[in-house]
PDB file of C-alpha atoms in Angstrom:
ATOM      1  CA  UNK A   1      28.807   2.490-124.805  1.00  0.00           C
ATOM      2  CA  UNK A   2      27.323   4.560-122.244  1.00  0.00           C
ATOM      3  CA  UNK A   3      24.583   2.364-121.426  1.00  0.00           C
ATOM      4  CA  UNK A   4      26.695  -0.835-120.918  1.00  0.00           C
ATOM      5  CA  UNK A   5      28.897   1.280-118.673  1.00  0.00           C
ATOM      6  CA  UNK A   6      25.766   2.277-116.812  1.00  0.00           C
ATOM      7  CA  UNK A   7      24.630  -1.471-116.984  1.00  0.00           C
ATOM      8  CA  UNK A   8      27.868  -2.756-115.591  1.00  0.00           C
ATOM      9  CA  UNK A   9      27.820  -0.313-112.763  1.00  0.00           C
ATOM     10  CA  UNK A  10      24.391  -1.572-111.645  1.00  0.00           C
ATOM     11  CA  UNK A  11      25.673  -5.173-111.764  1.00  0.00           C
ATOM     12  CA  UNK A  12      28.790  -4.061-109.685  1.00  0.00           C
ATOM     13  CA  UNK A  13      26.523  -2.341-107.233  1.00  0.00           C
ATOM     14  CA  UNK A  14      24.136  -5.336-106.799  1.00  0.00           C
ATOM     15  CA  UNK A  15      27.104  -7.661-106.468  1.00  0.00           C
ATOM     16  CA  UNK A  16      28.751  -5.598-103.831  1.00  0.00           C
ATOM     17  CA  UNK A  17      25.468  -5.755-101.878  1.00  0.00           C
ATOM     18  CA  UNK A  18      25.693  -9.532-101.411  1.00  0.00           C
ATOM     19  CA  UNK A  19      28.166  -9.718 -98.539  1.00  0.00           C
ATOM     20  CA  UNK A  20      27.240  -6.950 -96.937  1.00  0.00           C
ATOM     21  CA  UNK A  21      23.546  -8.022 -96.704  1.00  0.00           C
ATOM     22  CA  UNK A  22      24.935 -10.549 -94.379  1.00  0.00           C
ATOM     23  CA  UNK A  23      26.752  -8.261 -92.170  1.00  0.00           C
ATOM     24  CA  UNK A  24      23.421  -6.011 -91.798  1.00  0.00           C
ATOM     25  CA  UNK A  25      21.588  -8.965 -90.516  1.00  0.00           C
ATOM     26  CA  UNK A  26      19.774  -7.838 -87.228  1.00  0.00           C
ATOM     27  CA  UNK A  27      20.508 -11.266 -85.524  1.00  0.00           C
ATOM     28  CA  UNK A  28      24.117 -11.920 -86.076  1.00  0.00           C
ATOM     29  CA  UNK A  29      24.866 -15.524 -85.775  1.00  0.00           C
ATOM     30  CA  UNK A  30      28.669 -15.256 -86.385  1.00  0.00           C
ATOM     31  CA  UNK A  31      30.976 -16.168 -83.789  1.00  0.00           C
ATOM     32  CA  UNK A  32      31.839 -19.375 -81.668  1.00  0.00           C
ATOM     33  CA  UNK A  33      28.945 -21.375 -80.298  1.00  0.00           C
ATOM     34  CA  UNK A  34      29.228 -24.486 -77.903  1.00  0.00           C
ATOM     35  CA  UNK A  35      27.101 -27.271 -78.953  1.00  0.00           C
ATOM     36  CA  UNK A  36      24.176 -28.315 -76.751  1.00  0.00           C
ATOM     37  CA  UNK A  37      26.330 -31.323 -75.032  1.00  0.00           C
ATOM     38  CA  UNK A  38      29.217 -29.098 -74.585  1.00  0.00           C
ATOM     39  CA  UNK A  39      31.427 -31.569 -76.647  1.00  0.00           C
ATOM     40  CA  UNK A  40      32.748 -29.191 -79.493  1.00  0.00           C
ATOM     41  CA  UNK A  41      32.602 -25.486 -80.390  1.00  0.00           C
ATOM     42  CA  UNK A  42      31.749 -24.451 -83.932  1.00  0.00           C
ATOM     43  CA  UNK A  43      32.773 -21.089 -85.138  1.00  0.00           C
ATOM     44  CA  UNK A  44      30.120 -19.674 -87.589  1.00  0.00           C
ATOM     45  CA  UNK A  45      31.450 -17.106 -90.137  1.00  0.00           C
ATOM     46  CA  UNK A  46      30.512 -15.436 -93.484  1.00  0.00           C
ATOM     47  CA  UNK A  47      31.444 -17.214 -96.338  1.00  0.00           C
ATOM     48  CA  UNK A  48      30.433 -14.962 -99.089  1.00  0.00           C
ATOM     49  CA  UNK A  49      26.565 -14.316 -98.910  1.00  0.00           C
ATOM     50  CA  UNK A  50      26.120 -17.072 -96.646  1.00  0.00           C
ATOM     51  CA  UNK A  51      27.285 -18.474 -93.411  1.00  0.00           C
ATOM     52  CA  UNK A  52      29.520 -21.666 -92.770  1.00  0.00           C
ATOM     53  CA  UNK A  53      31.098 -23.192 -89.840  1.00  0.00           C
ATOM     54  CA  UNK A  54      33.717 -25.439 -88.629  1.00  0.00           C
ATOM     55  CA  UNK A  55      34.872 -27.053 -85.507  1.00  0.00           C
ATOM     56  CA  UNK A  56      37.322 -25.068 -83.441  1.00  0.00           C
ATOM     57  CA  UNK A  57      37.263 -26.935 -79.999  1.00  0.00           C
ATOM     58  CA  UNK A  58      36.673 -30.249 -78.712  1.00  0.00           C
ATOM     59  CA  UNK A  59      36.679 -31.455 -75.305  1.00  0.00           C
ATOM     60  CA  UNK A  60      38.138 -34.525 -76.231  1.00  0.00           C
ATOM     61  CA  UNK A  61      40.413 -33.810 -79.073  1.00  0.00           C
ATOM     62  CA  UNK A  62      42.701 -36.908 -78.654  1.00  0.00           C
ATOM     63  CA  UNK A  63      42.131 -40.585 -78.360  1.00  0.00           C
ATOM     64  CA  UNK A  64      44.628 -43.038 -77.875  1.00  0.00           C
ATOM     65  CA  UNK A  65      47.531 -40.266 -78.141  1.00  0.00           C
ATOM     66  CA  UNK A  66      45.927 -39.352 -81.924  1.00  0.00           C
ATOM     67  CA  UNK A  67      43.630 -36.437 -82.979  1.00  0.00           C
ATOM     68  CA  UNK A  68      39.988 -37.427 -83.266  1.00  0.00           C
ATOM     69  CA  UNK A  69      39.528 -38.406 -86.990  1.00  0.00           C
ATOM     70  CA  UNK A  70      36.462 -38.099 -89.463  1.00  0.00           C
ATOM     71  CA  UNK A  71      36.140 -41.980 -88.900  1.00  0.00           C
ATOM     72  CA  UNK A  72      32.316 -42.205 -89.863  1.00  0.00           C
ATOM     73  CA  UNK A  73      32.576 -40.268 -93.159  1.00  0.00           C
ATOM     74  CA  UNK A  74      31.092 -42.195 -95.833  1.00  0.00           C
ATOM     75  CA  UNK A  75      33.882 -41.484 -98.213  1.00  0.00           C
ATOM     76  CA  UNK A  76      36.783 -43.800 -97.159  1.00  0.00           C
ATOM     77  CA  UNK A  77      39.003 -41.103 -98.448  1.00  0.00           C
ATOM     78  CA  UNK A  78      37.941 -38.339 -95.944  1.00  0.00           C
ATOM     79  CA  UNK A  79      38.207 -40.815 -92.900  1.00  0.00           C
ATOM     80  CA  UNK A  80      41.804 -39.688 -92.074  1.00  0.00           C
ATOM     81  CA  UNK A  81      40.669 -36.002 -91.705  1.00  0.00           C
ATOM     82  CA  UNK A  82      41.079 -34.414 -88.116  1.00  0.00           C
ATOM     83  CA  UNK A  83      37.837 -33.179 -86.787  1.00  0.00           C
ATOM     84  CA  UNK A  84      39.571 -30.064 -85.561  1.00  0.00           C
ATOM     85  CA  UNK A  85      38.853 -27.683 -88.311  1.00  0.00           C
ATOM     86  CA  UNK A  86      36.555 -29.617 -90.060  1.00  0.00           C
ATOM     87  CA  UNK A  87      33.809 -27.755 -91.968  1.00  0.00           C
ATOM     88  CA  UNK A  88      30.812 -29.009 -90.899  1.00  0.00           C
ATOM     89  CA  UNK A  89      28.078 -26.218 -91.630  1.00  0.00           C
ATOM     90  CA  UNK A  90      27.704 -24.404 -95.007  1.00  0.00           C
ATOM     91  CA  UNK A  91      25.026 -22.417 -97.366  1.00  0.00           C
ATOM     92  CA  UNK A  92      23.125 -20.879 -94.394  1.00  0.00           C
ATOM     93  CA  UNK A  93      21.409 -17.472 -95.954  1.00  0.00           C
ATOM     94  CA  UNK A  94      19.725 -14.877 -94.312  1.00  0.00           C
ATOM     95  CA  UNK A  95      15.778 -14.521 -94.752  1.00  0.00           C
ATOM     96  CA  UNK A  96      14.366 -12.393 -92.408  1.00  0.00           C
ATOM     97  CA  UNK A  97      15.090 -13.410 -88.905  1.00  0.00           C
ATOM     98  CA  UNK A  98      16.132 -16.719 -89.610  1.00  0.00           C
ATOM     99  CA  UNK A  99      18.739 -18.435 -91.474  1.00  0.00           C
ATOM    100  CA  UNK A 100      17.840 -21.239 -93.947  1.00  0.00           C
ATOM    101  CA  UNK A 101      18.682 -23.629 -96.978  1.00  0.00           C
ATOM    102  CA  UNK A 102      22.110 -24.564 -95.105  1.00  0.00           C
ATOM    103  CA  UNK A 103      23.342 -27.980 -94.762  1.00  0.00           C
ATOM    104  CA  UNK A 104      25.155 -29.561 -91.612  1.00  0.00           C
ATOM    105  CA  UNK A 105      27.655 -32.423 -91.503  1.00  0.00           C
ATOM    106  CA  UNK A 106      27.557 -34.835 -88.389  1.00  0.00           C
ATOM    107  CA  UNK A 107      30.832 -36.549 -87.687  1.00  0.00           C
ATOM    108  CA  UNK A 108      29.218 -38.775 -85.240  1.00  0.00           C
ATOM    109  CA  UNK A 109      26.857 -40.419 -87.873  1.00  0.00           C
ATOM    110  CA  UNK A 110      28.700 -39.512 -90.985  1.00  0.00           C
ATOM    111  CA  UNK A 111      25.550 -38.113 -92.199  1.00  0.00           C
ATOM    112  CA  UNK A 112      24.617 -34.683 -94.191  1.00  0.00           C
ATOM    113  CA  UNK A 113      21.372 -32.796 -93.442  1.00  0.00           C
ATOM    114  CA  UNK A 114      19.653 -29.708 -94.450  1.00  0.00           C
ATOM    115  CA  UNK A 115      19.933 -27.077 -91.873  1.00  0.00           C
ATOM    116  CA  UNK A 116      18.216 -23.855 -90.493  1.00  0.00           C
ATOM    117  CA  UNK A 117      19.098 -21.723 -87.759  1.00  0.00           C
ATOM    118  CA  UNK A 118      17.431 -18.939 -85.671  1.00  0.00           C
ATOM    119  CA  UNK A 119      18.712 -16.643 -82.901  1.00  0.00           C
ATOM    120  CA  UNK A 120      16.339 -16.982 -80.068  1.00  0.00           C
ATOM    121  CA  UNK A 121      15.600 -14.090 -77.311  1.00  0.00           C
ATOM    122  CA  UNK A 122      17.355 -16.142 -74.789  1.00  0.00           C
ATOM    123  CA  UNK A 123      20.719 -15.292 -76.975  1.00  0.00           C
ATOM    124  CA  UNK A 124      20.665 -19.124 -77.478  1.00  0.00           C
ATOM    125  CA  UNK A 125      21.241 -20.206 -81.176  1.00  0.00           C
ATOM    126  CA  UNK A 126      18.250 -22.817 -82.443  1.00  0.00           C
ATOM    127  CA  UNK A 127      19.837 -25.346 -84.997  1.00  0.00           C
ATOM    128  CA  UNK A 128      17.535 -27.603 -86.908  1.00  0.00           C
ATOM    129  CA  UNK A 129      18.977 -30.485 -88.843  1.00  0.00           C
ATOM    130  CA  UNK A 130      16.615 -32.238 -91.174  1.00  0.00           C
ATOM    131  CA  UNK A 131      15.955 -34.558 -93.746  1.00  0.00           C
ATOM    132  CA  UNK A 132      12.851 -33.406 -96.297  1.00  0.00           C
ATOM    133  CA  UNK A 133      10.490 -31.363 -94.009  1.00  0.00           C
ATOM    134  CA  UNK A 134      11.897 -29.120 -91.365  1.00  0.00           C
ATOM    135  CA  UNK A 135       9.189 -29.761 -88.551  1.00  0.00           C
ATOM    136  CA  UNK A 136      10.093 -33.375 -88.538  1.00  0.00           C
ATOM    137  CA  UNK A 137      13.758 -32.317 -87.806  1.00  0.00           C
ATOM    138  CA  UNK A 138      15.605 -32.234 -84.643  1.00  0.00           C
ATOM    139  CA  UNK A 139      16.560 -28.963 -83.064  1.00  0.00           C
ATOM    140  CA  UNK A 140      19.187 -28.262 -80.769  1.00  0.00           C
ATOM    141  CA  UNK A 141      20.215 -24.996 -78.745  1.00  0.00           C
ATOM    142  CA  UNK A 142      23.707 -23.766 -78.828  1.00  0.00           C
ATOM    143  CA  UNK A 143      25.060 -21.037 -76.397  1.00  0.00           C
ATOM    144  CA  UNK A 144      27.824 -18.681 -77.137  1.00  0.00           C
ATOM    145  CA  UNK A 145      31.189 -19.948 -76.301  1.00  0.00           C
ATOM    146  CA  UNK A 146      33.311 -18.192 -73.383  1.00  0.00           C
ATOM    147  CA  UNK A 147      35.956 -15.848 -74.963  1.00  0.00           C
ATOM    148  CA  UNK A 148      38.605 -17.820 -72.960  1.00  0.00           C
ATOM    149  CA  UNK A 149      37.832 -20.928 -74.748  1.00  0.00           C
ATOM    150  CA  UNK A 150      41.076 -22.382 -76.436  1.00  0.00           C
ATOM    151  CA  UNK A 151      41.165 -23.251 -79.904  1.00  0.00           C
ATOM    152  CA  UNK A 152      42.177 -26.995 -81.151  1.00  0.00           C
ATOM    153  CA  UNK A 153      43.780 -25.611 -84.233  1.00  0.00           C
ATOM    154  CA  UNK A 154      46.500 -23.788 -81.672  1.00  0.00           C
ATOM    155  CA  UNK A 155      48.727 -26.485 -80.086  1.00  0.00           C
ATOM    156  CA  UNK A 156      49.855 -23.912 -77.563  1.00  0.00           C
ATOM    157  CA  UNK A 157      46.185 -23.784 -76.163  1.00  0.00           C
ATOM    158  CA  UNK A 158      44.805 -26.123 -73.608  1.00  0.00           C
ATOM    159  CA  UNK A 159      41.663 -28.009 -75.087  1.00  0.00           C
ATOM    160  CA  UNK A 160      39.477 -28.056 -71.624  1.00  0.00           C
TER     161      UNK A 160
END
């Protein structure tokens, strides 16, 4: 019985170390980032032992008096979802000085791609979306959003 309690204690310590491993990453990518074209801001946050992200600001959140929707989603049932608040990044896991094995959803094309990210010495975040081989993917650089940036989920906050 003593051996089982010891083993259980070891397992709990190991499980408890999963989430803190992300917090101890030297290059923390969590926070709000402006996309390379400054049309949206994405908040990256801890989701268990990985990083996920959702759209929290859009330069143009409304078209024809209606909130922008996920119109290009291949799943017809998901096309009515508003873009504001939409989860578009998931599964990024720290690996040395990079984050890998994630996915990104592009609401402009409706495509889902593999994803890696790396915080550059300039303070910008290099986001690489790809199919198959990472070296053939596209890399975009995001910059941290100003703290004064509003949130599209807050109706009291102005978007631009």
